[in-house]
Each structure stands twice: as structure tokens, then as C-alpha cells.
Short mmCIF file of N, CA and C and ligand atoms in Angstrom, two decimals:
data_model
loop_
_atom_site.label_atom_id
_atom_site.label_comp_id
_atom_site.label_asym_id
_atom_site.label_seq_id
_atom_site.Cartn_x
_atom_site.Cartn_y
_atom_site.Cartn_z
N MET A 30 -6.81 22.34 -6.99
CA MET A 30 -6.13 21.81 -5.71
C MET A 30 -6.51 22.63 -4.56
N ALA A 31 -6.50 23.95 -4.82
CA ALA A 31 -6.89 24.63 -3.51
C ALA A 31 -8.30 24.20 -2.88
N GLY A 32 -8.26 24.06 -1.46
CA GLY A 32 -9.39 23.61 -0.87
C GLY A 32 -9.57 22.32 -0.54
N GLU A 33 -8.54 21.65 -1.00
CA GLU A 33 -8.66 20.07 -0.80
C GLU A 33 -7.89 19.67 0.64
N ILE A 34 -8.32 18.56 1.05
CA ILE A 34 -7.44 18.05 2.34
C ILE A 34 -6.52 17.09 1.70
N LEU A 35 -5.12 17.30 1.98
CA LEU A 35 -4.09 16.37 1.51
C LEU A 35 -3.81 15.34 2.51
N PHE A 36 -4.12 13.98 2.42
CA PHE A 36 -3.94 13.01 3.18
C PHE A 36 -2.68 12.36 2.88
N ILE A 37 -1.64 12.58 3.80
CA ILE A 37 -0.52 11.75 3.68
C ILE A 37 -0.16 10.62 4.17
N ILE A 38 -0.15 9.49 3.27
CA ILE A 38 0.36 8.07 3.88
C ILE A 38 1.84 8.13 3.90
N GLY A 39 2.20 8.04 5.33
CA GLY A 39 3.53 8.19 5.66
C GLY A 39 4.69 6.95 5.38
N SER A 40 3.97 5.81 5.53
CA SER A 40 4.76 4.58 5.29
C SER A 40 5.04 4.32 3.92
N ALA A 41 6.40 4.03 3.53
CA ALA A 41 6.80 3.74 2.31
C ALA A 41 7.25 2.41 1.95
N ARG A 42 6.93 1.50 2.93
CA ARG A 42 7.34 0.04 2.78
C ARG A 42 6.74 -0.58 1.54
N PRO A 43 7.39 -1.65 0.82
CA PRO A 43 6.53 -2.41 -0.04
C PRO A 43 5.59 -3.14 0.32
N VAL A 44 5.75 -3.68 1.63
CA VAL A 44 4.69 -4.42 2.31
C VAL A 44 4.37 -3.75 3.53
N ARG A 45 3.16 -3.15 3.54
CA ARG A 45 2.84 -2.02 4.71
C ARG A 45 1.39 -2.34 5.06
N VAL A 46 0.81 -1.57 6.16
CA VAL A 46 -0.60 -1.39 6.43
C VAL A 46 -1.19 0.03 6.17
N GLY A 47 -0.10 0.81 6.08
CA GLY A 47 -0.48 2.33 5.97
C GLY A 47 -1.66 2.65 4.84
N GLY A 48 -1.34 1.74 3.73
CA GLY A 48 -2.16 2.24 2.45
C GLY A 48 -3.70 1.65 2.84
N GLN A 49 -3.79 0.38 3.24
CA GLN A 49 -4.98 -0.07 3.70
C GLN A 49 -5.48 0.67 4.73
N LEU A 50 -4.91 1.16 5.76
CA LEU A 50 -5.66 1.85 6.72
C LEU A 50 -6.05 3.21 6.21
N GLY A 51 -5.21 4.01 5.40
CA GLY A 51 -5.48 5.13 4.99
C GLY A 51 -6.76 5.18 4.08
N ARG A 52 -7.08 4.07 3.19
CA ARG A 52 -8.11 3.91 2.43
C ARG A 52 -9.43 3.58 3.32
N ALA A 53 -9.40 2.85 4.33
CA ALA A 53 -10.36 2.66 5.11
C ALA A 53 -10.64 3.82 5.97
N ILE A 54 -9.86 4.56 6.35
CA ILE A 54 -10.21 5.83 7.03
C ILE A 54 -11.01 6.81 5.99
N LEU A 55 -10.48 6.99 4.91
CA LEU A 55 -11.23 7.69 3.95
C LEU A 55 -12.54 7.11 3.60
N ASP A 56 -12.65 5.80 3.59
CA ASP A 56 -14.08 5.37 3.25
C ASP A 56 -15.19 5.58 4.23
N GLN A 57 -14.58 5.81 5.66
CA GLN A 57 -15.47 5.78 6.59
C GLN A 57 -15.58 7.24 7.33
N ILE A 58 -14.63 7.92 7.31
CA ILE A 58 -14.80 9.20 8.12
C ILE A 58 -15.10 10.55 7.46
N PRO A 59 -14.68 10.97 6.29
CA PRO A 59 -14.62 12.25 6.13
C PRO A 59 -16.23 12.72 5.70
N GLY A 60 -17.07 11.65 5.34
CA GLY A 60 -18.51 12.15 4.96
C GLY A 60 -18.54 12.80 3.40
N THR A 61 -19.70 13.28 3.21
CA THR A 61 -19.77 13.69 1.89
C THR A 61 -19.85 15.23 1.70
N ASP A 62 -20.09 15.94 2.83
CA ASP A 62 -20.04 17.37 2.58
C ASP A 62 -18.96 18.43 2.84
N GLY A 63 -17.91 17.51 3.26
CA GLY A 63 -16.65 18.44 3.44
C GLY A 63 -15.70 18.74 2.16
N PRO A 64 -14.58 19.26 2.53
CA PRO A 64 -13.87 19.27 1.20
C PRO A 64 -13.40 18.08 0.44
N ARG A 65 -12.94 18.17 -0.51
CA ARG A 65 -12.43 16.90 -1.26
C ARG A 65 -11.11 16.49 -0.56
N VAL A 66 -10.89 15.31 -0.76
CA VAL A 66 -9.53 14.77 -0.17
C VAL A 66 -8.60 14.20 -1.43
N GLN A 67 -7.26 14.55 -1.42
CA GLN A 67 -6.26 14.16 -2.39
C GLN A 67 -5.34 13.25 -1.38
N VAL A 68 -4.85 12.15 -1.91
CA VAL A 68 -3.90 11.31 -1.24
C VAL A 68 -2.54 11.62 -1.81
N ALA A 69 -1.76 11.82 -0.80
CA ALA A 69 -0.35 11.89 -1.10
C ALA A 69 0.44 10.65 -0.54
N ASP A 70 0.65 9.64 -1.24
CA ASP A 70 1.40 8.35 -0.88
C ASP A 70 2.71 8.52 -0.98
N LEU A 71 3.44 8.65 0.08
CA LEU A 71 4.98 8.96 0.09
C LEU A 71 5.59 7.62 -0.64
N ARG A 72 5.20 6.66 -0.60
CA ARG A 72 5.78 5.42 -1.37
C ARG A 72 5.79 5.89 -2.94
N GLU A 73 4.58 6.25 -3.55
CA GLU A 73 4.49 6.61 -4.63
C GLU A 73 5.22 7.89 -5.21
N LEU A 74 5.16 8.83 -4.31
CA LEU A 74 5.94 10.13 -4.49
C LEU A 74 7.48 9.90 -4.62
N ALA A 75 7.86 8.98 -3.75
CA ALA A 75 9.14 8.54 -3.80
C ALA A 75 10.33 9.65 -3.85
N LEU A 76 10.01 10.52 -2.92
CA LEU A 76 11.10 11.61 -2.73
C LEU A 76 12.36 11.14 -2.55
N PRO A 77 13.57 11.49 -3.17
CA PRO A 77 14.98 10.98 -2.89
C PRO A 77 15.29 11.54 -1.35
N ILE A 78 16.22 11.10 -0.71
CA ILE A 78 16.67 11.80 0.43
C ILE A 78 16.99 13.19 0.30
N LEU A 79 16.41 14.19 0.99
CA LEU A 79 16.67 15.56 0.82
C LEU A 79 17.94 15.86 -0.10
N ASP A 80 17.56 16.35 -1.39
CA ASP A 80 18.71 16.56 -2.20
C ASP A 80 18.59 18.13 -2.86
N GLU A 81 18.06 18.89 -1.93
CA GLU A 81 17.85 20.33 -2.58
C GLU A 81 19.30 21.08 -1.91
N PRO A 82 19.93 21.67 -2.81
CA PRO A 82 21.12 22.39 -2.26
C PRO A 82 20.94 23.65 -1.24
N ARG A 83 19.59 24.13 -1.33
CA ARG A 83 19.66 25.26 -0.39
C ARG A 83 18.45 24.89 0.75
N MET A 84 18.44 25.42 1.92
CA MET A 84 17.61 25.29 3.00
C MET A 84 16.07 25.56 2.39
N ALA A 85 15.11 24.79 2.79
CA ALA A 85 13.86 24.95 2.28
C ALA A 85 13.29 26.18 2.83
N ALA A 86 13.72 26.89 3.92
CA ALA A 86 13.50 28.27 4.36
C ALA A 86 13.53 29.31 3.24
N THR A 87 14.58 29.12 2.37
CA THR A 87 14.77 30.06 1.14
C THR A 87 13.58 30.06 0.28
N GLY A 88 12.98 28.95 0.28
CA GLY A 88 11.79 28.67 -0.89
C GLY A 88 12.36 28.73 -2.22
N ASP A 89 13.81 28.35 -2.30
CA ASP A 89 14.40 28.39 -3.72
C ASP A 89 14.57 26.80 -4.00
N TYR A 90 13.61 26.27 -4.55
CA TYR A 90 13.68 24.85 -4.92
C TYR A 90 14.14 24.59 -6.36
N GLN A 91 15.09 23.69 -6.32
CA GLN A 91 15.89 23.55 -7.84
C GLN A 91 15.20 22.24 -8.38
N HIS A 92 14.65 21.18 -7.75
CA HIS A 92 14.20 20.05 -8.37
C HIS A 92 12.64 19.98 -8.63
N GLU A 93 12.30 19.54 -9.74
CA GLU A 93 11.00 19.40 -10.18
C GLU A 93 10.16 18.58 -9.02
N HIS A 94 10.72 17.57 -8.49
CA HIS A 94 10.05 16.81 -7.40
C HIS A 94 9.76 17.63 -6.33
N THR A 95 10.63 18.61 -5.79
CA THR A 95 10.29 19.45 -4.85
C THR A 95 9.31 20.45 -5.02
N ARG A 96 9.25 21.09 -6.29
CA ARG A 96 8.12 21.93 -6.66
C ARG A 96 6.79 21.16 -6.70
N ASN A 97 6.99 19.93 -7.10
CA ASN A 97 5.58 19.22 -7.14
C ASN A 97 5.04 19.12 -5.76
N TRP A 98 5.99 18.74 -4.88
CA TRP A 98 5.59 18.35 -3.38
C TRP A 98 5.12 19.74 -2.86
N ALA A 99 5.74 20.94 -3.19
CA ALA A 99 5.58 22.11 -2.52
C ALA A 99 3.97 22.62 -3.03
N ARG A 100 3.93 22.36 -4.34
CA ARG A 100 2.44 22.68 -4.80
C ARG A 100 1.30 21.87 -4.13
N MET A 101 1.60 20.70 -3.87
CA MET A 101 0.55 19.69 -3.21
C MET A 101 0.32 20.28 -1.81
N VAL A 102 1.35 20.40 -1.05
CA VAL A 102 1.22 20.83 0.29
C VAL A 102 0.75 22.38 0.44
N GLY A 103 1.39 23.03 -0.36
CA GLY A 103 1.13 24.59 -0.21
C GLY A 103 -0.41 24.86 -0.68
N GLY A 104 -0.89 24.16 -1.60
CA GLY A 104 -2.10 24.34 -2.17
C GLY A 104 -3.26 23.82 -1.37
N ALA A 105 -2.97 22.88 -0.47
CA ALA A 105 -4.02 22.21 0.33
C ALA A 105 -4.45 23.05 1.31
N ALA A 106 -5.85 23.02 1.69
CA ALA A 106 -6.48 23.57 2.68
C ALA A 106 -6.09 22.93 3.88
N ALA A 107 -5.67 22.01 4.06
CA ALA A 107 -5.18 21.12 5.29
C ALA A 107 -4.46 19.96 5.02
N ILE A 108 -3.93 19.39 6.01
CA ILE A 108 -3.08 18.10 5.83
C ILE A 108 -3.61 17.01 6.91
N VAL A 109 -3.48 15.89 6.57
CA VAL A 109 -3.63 14.86 7.59
C VAL A 109 -2.43 14.00 7.29
N VAL A 110 -1.72 13.74 8.26
CA VAL A 110 -0.52 12.76 8.21
C VAL A 110 -0.89 11.51 9.00
N LEU A 111 -0.69 10.35 8.25
CA LEU A 111 -1.08 9.00 8.85
C LEU A 111 0.36 8.49 9.07
N THR A 112 0.71 8.20 10.28
CA THR A 112 2.15 7.62 10.55
C THR A 112 2.26 6.34 11.31
N PRO A 113 3.00 5.44 10.88
CA PRO A 113 3.32 4.28 11.77
C PRO A 113 4.27 4.67 12.87
N GLU A 114 4.48 3.51 13.61
CA GLU A 114 5.70 3.68 14.66
C GLU A 114 6.70 2.79 14.30
N TYR A 115 7.99 3.35 14.09
CA TYR A 115 9.27 2.56 13.81
C TYR A 115 10.11 2.77 14.97
N ASN A 116 10.48 1.81 15.76
CA ASN A 116 11.60 2.05 16.79
C ASN A 116 11.32 3.27 17.66
N TRP A 117 10.20 3.38 18.21
CA TRP A 117 9.69 4.46 18.96
C TRP A 117 9.48 5.78 18.45
N GLY A 118 9.87 5.78 16.86
CA GLY A 118 9.63 6.94 16.46
C GLY A 118 8.90 6.78 15.13
N TYR A 119 8.87 7.99 14.20
CA TYR A 119 8.21 8.08 12.99
C TYR A 119 9.11 7.67 11.89
N PRO A 120 8.66 7.37 10.77
CA PRO A 120 9.54 6.75 9.64
C PRO A 120 10.40 7.86 9.07
N ALA A 121 11.22 7.54 8.54
CA ALA A 121 12.38 8.67 7.88
C ALA A 121 11.81 9.26 6.55
N SER A 122 10.80 8.39 6.20
CA SER A 122 10.05 8.91 4.81
C SER A 122 9.11 10.06 5.29
N VAL A 123 8.68 10.17 6.42
CA VAL A 123 7.80 11.40 6.84
C VAL A 123 8.78 12.63 7.13
N LYS A 124 9.86 12.23 7.98
CA LYS A 124 10.66 13.44 8.23
C LYS A 124 11.34 13.92 6.91
N ASN A 125 11.54 13.06 5.95
CA ASN A 125 12.28 13.47 4.75
C ASN A 125 11.19 14.48 4.18
N ALA A 126 10.02 14.01 3.88
CA ALA A 126 8.99 14.77 3.19
C ALA A 126 8.70 16.13 3.89
N ILE A 127 8.83 16.23 5.13
CA ILE A 127 8.73 17.40 6.03
C ILE A 127 9.83 18.39 5.57
N ASP A 128 11.00 18.09 5.64
CA ASP A 128 12.14 18.63 5.57
C ASP A 128 12.25 19.34 4.17
N TYR A 129 11.63 18.86 3.40
CA TYR A 129 11.81 19.44 1.85
C TYR A 129 11.20 20.69 1.76
N LEU A 130 10.44 21.17 2.66
CA LEU A 130 9.43 22.33 2.60
C LEU A 130 9.48 23.19 3.73
N TYR A 131 9.09 24.22 3.92
CA TYR A 131 9.09 25.14 4.97
C TYR A 131 7.93 26.10 4.91
N ALA A 132 7.74 26.97 4.24
CA ALA A 132 6.60 27.97 4.24
C ALA A 132 5.20 27.21 4.05
N GLU A 133 5.36 26.25 3.22
CA GLU A 133 4.15 25.57 2.82
C GLU A 133 3.39 24.94 4.05
N TRP A 134 4.29 24.65 5.17
CA TRP A 134 3.59 23.94 6.21
C TRP A 134 3.00 25.07 7.22
N LYS A 135 3.45 26.24 6.97
CA LYS A 135 3.26 27.22 8.11
C LYS A 135 1.60 27.63 8.12
N ASP A 136 1.10 27.65 9.33
CA ASP A 136 -0.34 27.60 9.67
C ASP A 136 -1.42 26.91 9.04
N LYS A 137 -0.75 25.59 8.67
CA LYS A 137 -1.51 24.70 7.71
C LYS A 137 -2.46 24.06 8.66
N PRO A 138 -3.71 24.05 8.73
CA PRO A 138 -4.61 23.13 9.71
C PRO A 138 -4.05 21.61 9.51
N GLY A 139 -3.84 20.85 10.49
CA GLY A 139 -3.58 19.50 10.34
C GLY A 139 -3.87 18.54 11.24
N LEU A 140 -4.05 17.34 10.93
CA LEU A 140 -4.44 16.31 11.70
C LEU A 140 -3.44 15.15 11.67
N LEU A 141 -3.03 14.64 12.90
CA LEU A 141 -2.06 13.71 12.93
C LEU A 141 -2.57 12.36 13.33
N ILE A 142 -2.41 11.21 12.69
CA ILE A 142 -2.93 9.96 13.08
C ILE A 142 -1.90 9.00 13.18
N SER A 143 -1.57 8.41 14.32
CA SER A 143 -0.55 7.28 14.41
C SER A 143 -1.21 5.92 14.68
N TYR A 144 -0.40 4.89 14.33
CA TYR A 144 -0.73 3.65 14.58
C TYR A 144 0.53 2.76 14.95
N GLY A 145 0.20 1.83 15.64
CA GLY A 145 1.15 1.00 16.11
C GLY A 145 0.71 -0.04 17.21
N GLY A 146 1.66 -0.67 17.86
CA GLY A 146 1.42 -1.67 19.05
C GLY A 146 0.69 -1.06 20.01
N GLY A 147 1.24 0.32 20.55
CA GLY A 147 0.63 0.97 21.40
C GLY A 147 -0.25 2.19 21.05
N GLY A 148 -0.58 2.10 19.73
CA GLY A 148 -1.23 3.27 19.28
C GLY A 148 -0.17 4.07 18.31
N GLY A 149 1.04 3.72 18.43
CA GLY A 149 1.94 4.62 17.92
C GLY A 149 2.20 5.86 18.82
N LYS A 150 1.93 5.88 20.15
CA LYS A 150 1.98 7.14 20.79
C LYS A 150 3.27 7.95 20.82
N ARG A 151 4.34 7.09 20.65
CA ARG A 151 5.78 7.83 20.88
C ARG A 151 5.91 8.34 19.46
N SER A 152 5.79 7.69 18.30
CA SER A 152 5.75 8.23 17.06
C SER A 152 5.07 9.65 17.01
N PHE A 153 3.76 9.52 17.56
CA PHE A 153 2.82 10.68 17.57
C PHE A 153 3.49 11.86 18.21
N GLU A 154 3.96 11.69 19.45
CA GLU A 154 4.51 12.67 20.27
C GLU A 154 5.63 13.40 19.52
N GLN A 155 6.57 12.57 19.05
CA GLN A 155 7.81 13.22 18.29
C GLN A 155 7.23 13.94 17.03
N LEU A 156 6.24 13.55 16.28
CA LEU A 156 6.08 14.04 15.03
C LEU A 156 5.22 15.27 15.26
N LYS A 157 4.39 15.24 16.43
CA LYS A 157 3.59 16.59 16.87
C LYS A 157 4.68 17.60 17.18
N GLN A 158 5.91 17.35 17.84
CA GLN A 158 6.77 18.28 17.98
C GLN A 158 7.54 18.77 16.73
N VAL A 159 7.64 18.16 15.84
CA VAL A 159 8.37 18.43 14.49
C VAL A 159 7.17 19.31 13.78
N LEU A 160 5.93 18.89 13.59
CA LEU A 160 4.98 19.47 12.77
C LEU A 160 4.81 20.92 13.56
N GLY A 161 4.98 21.14 14.82
CA GLY A 161 4.69 22.30 15.40
C GLY A 161 6.02 23.16 15.16
N ARG A 162 7.15 22.57 14.94
CA ARG A 162 8.33 23.67 14.60
C ARG A 162 8.17 24.15 13.15
N VAL A 163 7.43 23.48 12.32
CA VAL A 163 7.24 24.21 10.81
C VAL A 163 6.00 24.69 10.84
N GLY A 164 5.07 24.89 12.08
CA GLY A 164 4.10 25.77 12.04
C GLY A 164 2.56 25.14 11.61
N VAL A 165 2.49 23.77 11.53
CA VAL A 165 1.35 23.15 11.44
C VAL A 165 0.52 23.38 12.54
N ASN A 166 -0.75 23.79 12.41
CA ASN A 166 -1.69 23.95 13.48
C ASN A 166 -2.63 22.68 13.61
N LEU A 167 -2.08 21.72 14.59
CA LEU A 167 -2.63 20.72 14.75
C LEU A 167 -3.93 20.76 15.60
N VAL A 168 -4.90 19.74 15.23
CA VAL A 168 -6.09 19.68 16.16
C VAL A 168 -5.74 18.98 17.45
N GLU A 169 -6.59 19.50 18.42
CA GLU A 169 -6.40 18.97 19.74
C GLU A 169 -6.36 17.65 20.08
N THR A 170 -7.35 16.83 19.33
CA THR A 170 -7.60 15.49 19.61
C THR A 170 -6.57 14.56 19.21
N PRO A 171 -5.75 13.92 20.14
CA PRO A 171 -4.77 12.89 19.60
C PRO A 171 -5.51 11.69 18.92
N VAL A 172 -5.08 11.18 17.79
CA VAL A 172 -5.48 9.95 17.17
C VAL A 172 -4.39 8.77 17.21
N ASN A 173 -4.63 7.70 18.07
CA ASN A 173 -3.46 6.69 18.22
C ASN A 173 -4.26 5.44 17.96
N ILE A 174 -3.93 4.79 16.62
CA ILE A 174 -4.76 3.58 16.53
C ILE A 174 -3.81 2.43 16.95
N PRO A 175 -4.43 1.60 18.09
CA PRO A 175 -3.59 0.42 18.35
C PRO A 175 -3.84 -0.85 17.28
N LEU A 176 -2.76 -1.37 16.89
CA LEU A 176 -2.91 -2.73 16.24
C LEU A 176 -2.05 -3.81 16.89
N ARG A 177 -2.58 -4.70 17.13
CA ARG A 177 -2.00 -5.86 17.77
C ARG A 177 -2.27 -7.25 17.12
N GLY A 178 -3.30 -7.69 17.10
CA GLY A 178 -3.62 -9.09 16.57
C GLY A 178 -4.35 -8.83 15.05
N GLU A 179 -4.10 -7.68 14.61
CA GLU A 179 -4.87 -7.34 13.52
C GLU A 179 -4.32 -7.79 12.12
N TYR A 180 -3.09 -8.48 12.12
CA TYR A 180 -2.42 -8.94 10.90
C TYR A 180 -2.52 -10.25 10.55
N GLY A 181 -2.49 -10.44 9.31
CA GLY A 181 -2.76 -11.86 8.64
C GLY A 181 -1.29 -12.25 8.43
N ASP A 182 -1.27 -13.37 7.84
CA ASP A 182 0.09 -14.27 7.45
C ASP A 182 0.92 -13.23 6.55
N ASP A 183 0.16 -12.51 5.66
CA ASP A 183 0.93 -11.73 4.77
C ASP A 183 1.46 -10.48 5.23
N ASP A 184 1.27 -10.21 6.66
CA ASP A 184 1.80 -9.12 7.23
C ASP A 184 0.77 -7.74 6.91
N ARG A 185 -0.30 -8.13 6.44
CA ARG A 185 -1.33 -7.10 5.93
C ARG A 185 -2.44 -7.13 7.07
N LEU A 186 -3.04 -5.98 7.25
CA LEU A 186 -4.42 -6.01 8.08
C LEU A 186 -5.47 -7.03 7.53
N THR A 187 -5.97 -7.89 8.28
CA THR A 187 -6.98 -8.93 7.73
C THR A 187 -8.35 -7.87 7.56
N ASP A 188 -8.72 -7.00 8.25
CA ASP A 188 -9.75 -6.27 8.10
C ASP A 188 -9.79 -4.84 8.62
N PRO A 189 -9.12 -4.08 7.90
CA PRO A 189 -8.79 -2.70 7.97
C PRO A 189 -10.17 -1.86 8.22
N ALA A 190 -11.29 -2.04 7.63
CA ALA A 190 -12.61 -1.53 7.96
C ALA A 190 -12.94 -1.63 9.41
N ARG A 191 -12.77 -2.74 9.97
CA ARG A 191 -12.84 -3.23 11.35
C ARG A 191 -12.09 -2.31 12.20
N VAL A 192 -10.74 -2.13 11.86
CA VAL A 192 -9.98 -1.23 12.76
C VAL A 192 -10.40 0.11 12.90
N VAL A 193 -10.68 0.72 11.59
CA VAL A 193 -11.28 2.15 11.68
C VAL A 193 -12.66 2.13 12.26
N ALA A 194 -13.63 1.08 11.97
CA ALA A 194 -14.68 1.28 12.86
C ALA A 194 -14.46 1.17 14.40
N ASP A 195 -13.51 0.55 14.93
CA ASP A 195 -13.24 0.44 16.32
C ASP A 195 -12.65 1.86 16.60
N ASN A 196 -12.19 2.65 15.88
CA ASN A 196 -11.63 4.11 16.22
C ASN A 196 -12.41 5.06 15.72
N ALA A 197 -13.65 4.85 15.20
CA ALA A 197 -14.45 5.81 14.53
C ALA A 197 -14.62 6.95 15.31
N GLU A 198 -14.84 6.78 16.49
CA GLU A 198 -15.56 8.04 17.43
C GLU A 198 -14.33 8.90 17.45
N VAL A 199 -13.24 8.56 17.72
CA VAL A 199 -12.20 9.69 17.99
C VAL A 199 -11.65 10.20 16.52
N LEU A 200 -11.76 9.32 15.55
CA LEU A 200 -11.36 9.79 14.20
C LEU A 200 -12.43 10.83 13.67
N ARG A 201 -13.68 10.74 13.87
CA ARG A 201 -14.67 11.61 13.46
C ARG A 201 -14.50 12.95 14.21
N GLN A 202 -14.24 12.68 15.56
CA GLN A 202 -14.17 13.96 16.40
C GLN A 202 -12.97 14.87 15.87
N ALA A 203 -11.75 14.15 15.83
CA ALA A 203 -10.65 15.00 15.13
C ALA A 203 -10.83 15.34 13.74
N TRP A 204 -11.61 14.81 12.98
CA TRP A 204 -11.83 15.10 11.47
C TRP A 204 -12.74 16.53 11.56
N GLN A 205 -13.75 16.35 12.60
CA GLN A 205 -14.56 17.61 12.73
C GLN A 205 -13.67 18.86 13.09
N GLU A 206 -12.81 18.61 13.91
CA GLU A 206 -12.09 19.76 14.41
C GLU A 206 -11.14 20.23 13.32
N LEU A 207 -10.57 19.43 12.56
CA LEU A 207 -9.91 19.87 11.33
C LEU A 207 -10.77 20.64 10.46
N LEU A 208 -12.01 20.16 10.19
CA LEU A 208 -12.82 21.14 9.36
C LEU A 208 -12.98 22.44 10.01
N GLY A 209 -13.31 22.55 11.26
CA GLY A 209 -13.33 23.72 12.09
C GLY A 209 -12.11 24.44 11.88
N LEU A 210 -10.90 24.02 11.97
CA LEU A 210 -9.66 24.95 11.64
C LEU A 210 -9.73 25.48 10.32
N ILE A 211 -10.16 24.79 9.30
CA ILE A 211 -10.08 25.20 7.77
C ILE A 211 -11.19 26.27 7.93
N GLY A 212 -12.33 26.21 8.36
CA GLY A 212 -13.24 27.22 8.49
C GLY A 212 -12.72 28.53 9.08
N ASP A 213 -12.08 28.28 10.21
CA ASP A 213 -11.42 29.54 10.87
C ASP A 213 -10.25 30.20 9.81
N GLU A 214 -9.48 29.39 9.33
CA GLU A 214 -8.53 29.87 8.28
C GLU A 214 -9.29 30.89 7.20
N GLY A 215 -10.42 30.10 6.75
CA GLY A 215 -11.09 30.72 5.60
C GLY A 215 -11.73 32.09 5.91
C1 LIG B 341 11.42 -0.92 11.35
C2 LIG B 341 10.17 -1.10 12.26
C3 LIG B 341 10.14 -0.80 13.60
C4 LIG B 341 8.90 -0.95 14.35
N1 LIG B 341 9.01 -0.41 15.69
C5 LIG B 341 7.92 -0.35 16.37
C6 LIG B 341 7.82 0.21 17.43
O1 LIG B 341 8.78 0.66 18.06
N2 LIG B 341 6.62 0.30 18.10
C7 LIG B 341 5.61 -0.25 17.68
O2 LIG B 341 4.51 -0.11 18.19
N3 LIG B 341 5.60 -1.02 16.35
C8 LIG B 341 6.89 -0.95 15.80
N4 LIG B 341 6.65 -1.62 14.54
C9 LIG B 341 5.60 -2.14 14.16
C10 LIG B 341 4.84 -1.30 13.26
O3 LIG B 341 4.10 -0.52 13.86
C11 LIG B 341 4.12 -1.92 12.23
O4 LIG B 341 4.76 -3.02 11.40
C12 LIG B 341 3.22 -1.40 11.31
O5 LIG B 341 2.24 -2.03 10.48
C13 LIG B 341 3.86 -0.43 10.46
O6 LIG B 341 3.18 0.55 9.56
P1 LIG B 341 3.27 0.07 7.81
O7 LIG B 341 3.07 -1.40 7.81
O8 LIG B 341 2.29 0.92 7.48
O9 LIG B 341 4.82 0.43 7.44
C14 LIG B 341 7.94 -1.34 13.81
C15 LIG B 341 7.81 -1.90 12.35
C16 LIG B 341 9.04 -1.59 11.65
C17 LIG B 341 8.89 -2.19 10.17
#
């Protein structure tokens, strides 16, 4: 696991676009010569609402789901967080996953990608603040992917590859910055 980029899909809804968008990003953006990418899908991980008796800052984790999540984040060379915007903020699934851990986030190179009607900019700004609090070292380039008429009747993206292609320049720039931060850490 060490040395991989952990790509966190933040939306946990049963019908969502986050999974489509995440896969399309991974198909087009990382290239072949960087670190391997492991996907952490918060829907699949299904962490309960934070149920650890002690604060994460103690590192005293009682539950196997927490220890598993701690291994994933702690062992990663960097993280990517893909977040939608819900009611001008980011989803509870993302905050819950963050609050489970503490030291594992510290100084971790990170890339934050938001999406939503206006690119999910409000979600982005709020989450940036929280990730800063736990010590994630975010790339400078903001990535906000606007979604407006891209939905089909099934509430899914009709062409996720096109959405990513339309935002490829900023995604590639931010991804390169992330690789640079990993290099600095190493
Ligand atoms: C509970 C909820 C609240 C939403 N609020 C906003 C919002 O404040 N701003 C916005 O741009 N889009 C908002 N949307 C639209 C979402 O950005 C859009 O549905 C997106 O596809 C959600 O990502 P997901 O499908 O991966 O969960 C909201 C969607 C949901 C489900």
C-alpha cells in the first residue's frame, strides 16, 4: 500500500455521479508513470457514524473498520478527495471519514476536487478548511467541476468522459502538483 495515491470517492448515495466521475478522472488524468492509485469508495467502506469511544488524536482505535481506514490513509503517499456539493457544503460521509482519523492525515499531500452546479466551490472552500485543520498539504490549484445539463433521466452523467475531458487541463495541472508534493515528501 505504501507509495500509492488513495482516491477517495466522497459521495455515498445509492444513485450518484461521484463513482462515474471518479472512474473517468482515473481513466484520463494520472498517466502511466506515476504512483499506483487505490480507490477508497466511501459508499463501499460504509463507515458508521463515528463510533470510536476515544478522540482520534489519541490514535487509540477500538474498531476494525477504523483500523482498516487508518491503514488505508496512513499508508498512502497522497490522497485525492472527490466531493460533491450538498446544500452549499460537502457531504456528511466525507466529514465522518475525516473525523475517524487524525495523525494519518498530517502532512499528507492532497488534491481536492469538487463538483456541482457551480463547480461545488462552496463545498470546496469548506472542505479545504477542514483538511487544513487535520494537516493535509493541499496542492495550490483548485479543481471545481461544473455540472449542469450533464444528467440523464436516470440522474446519472450521460457522458462522464466528456465532463473530464472538458476539465482535463486543470485536472492534469493539479495532478502534477500532487506528484510534486509526493516527491518533496520522499
Ligand atoms: C442533498 C443534496 C443537496 C444538494 N445541494 C446542492 C448545492 O447546494 N449546490 C449544488 O451545486 N448542487 C447541489 N446538489 C446537486 C449535486 O451537486 C448533484 O446532485 C451531484 O450529482 C451530487 O453528487 P453525487 O451524485 O455524486 O452524490 C445537491 C444534491 C443533493 C443530493
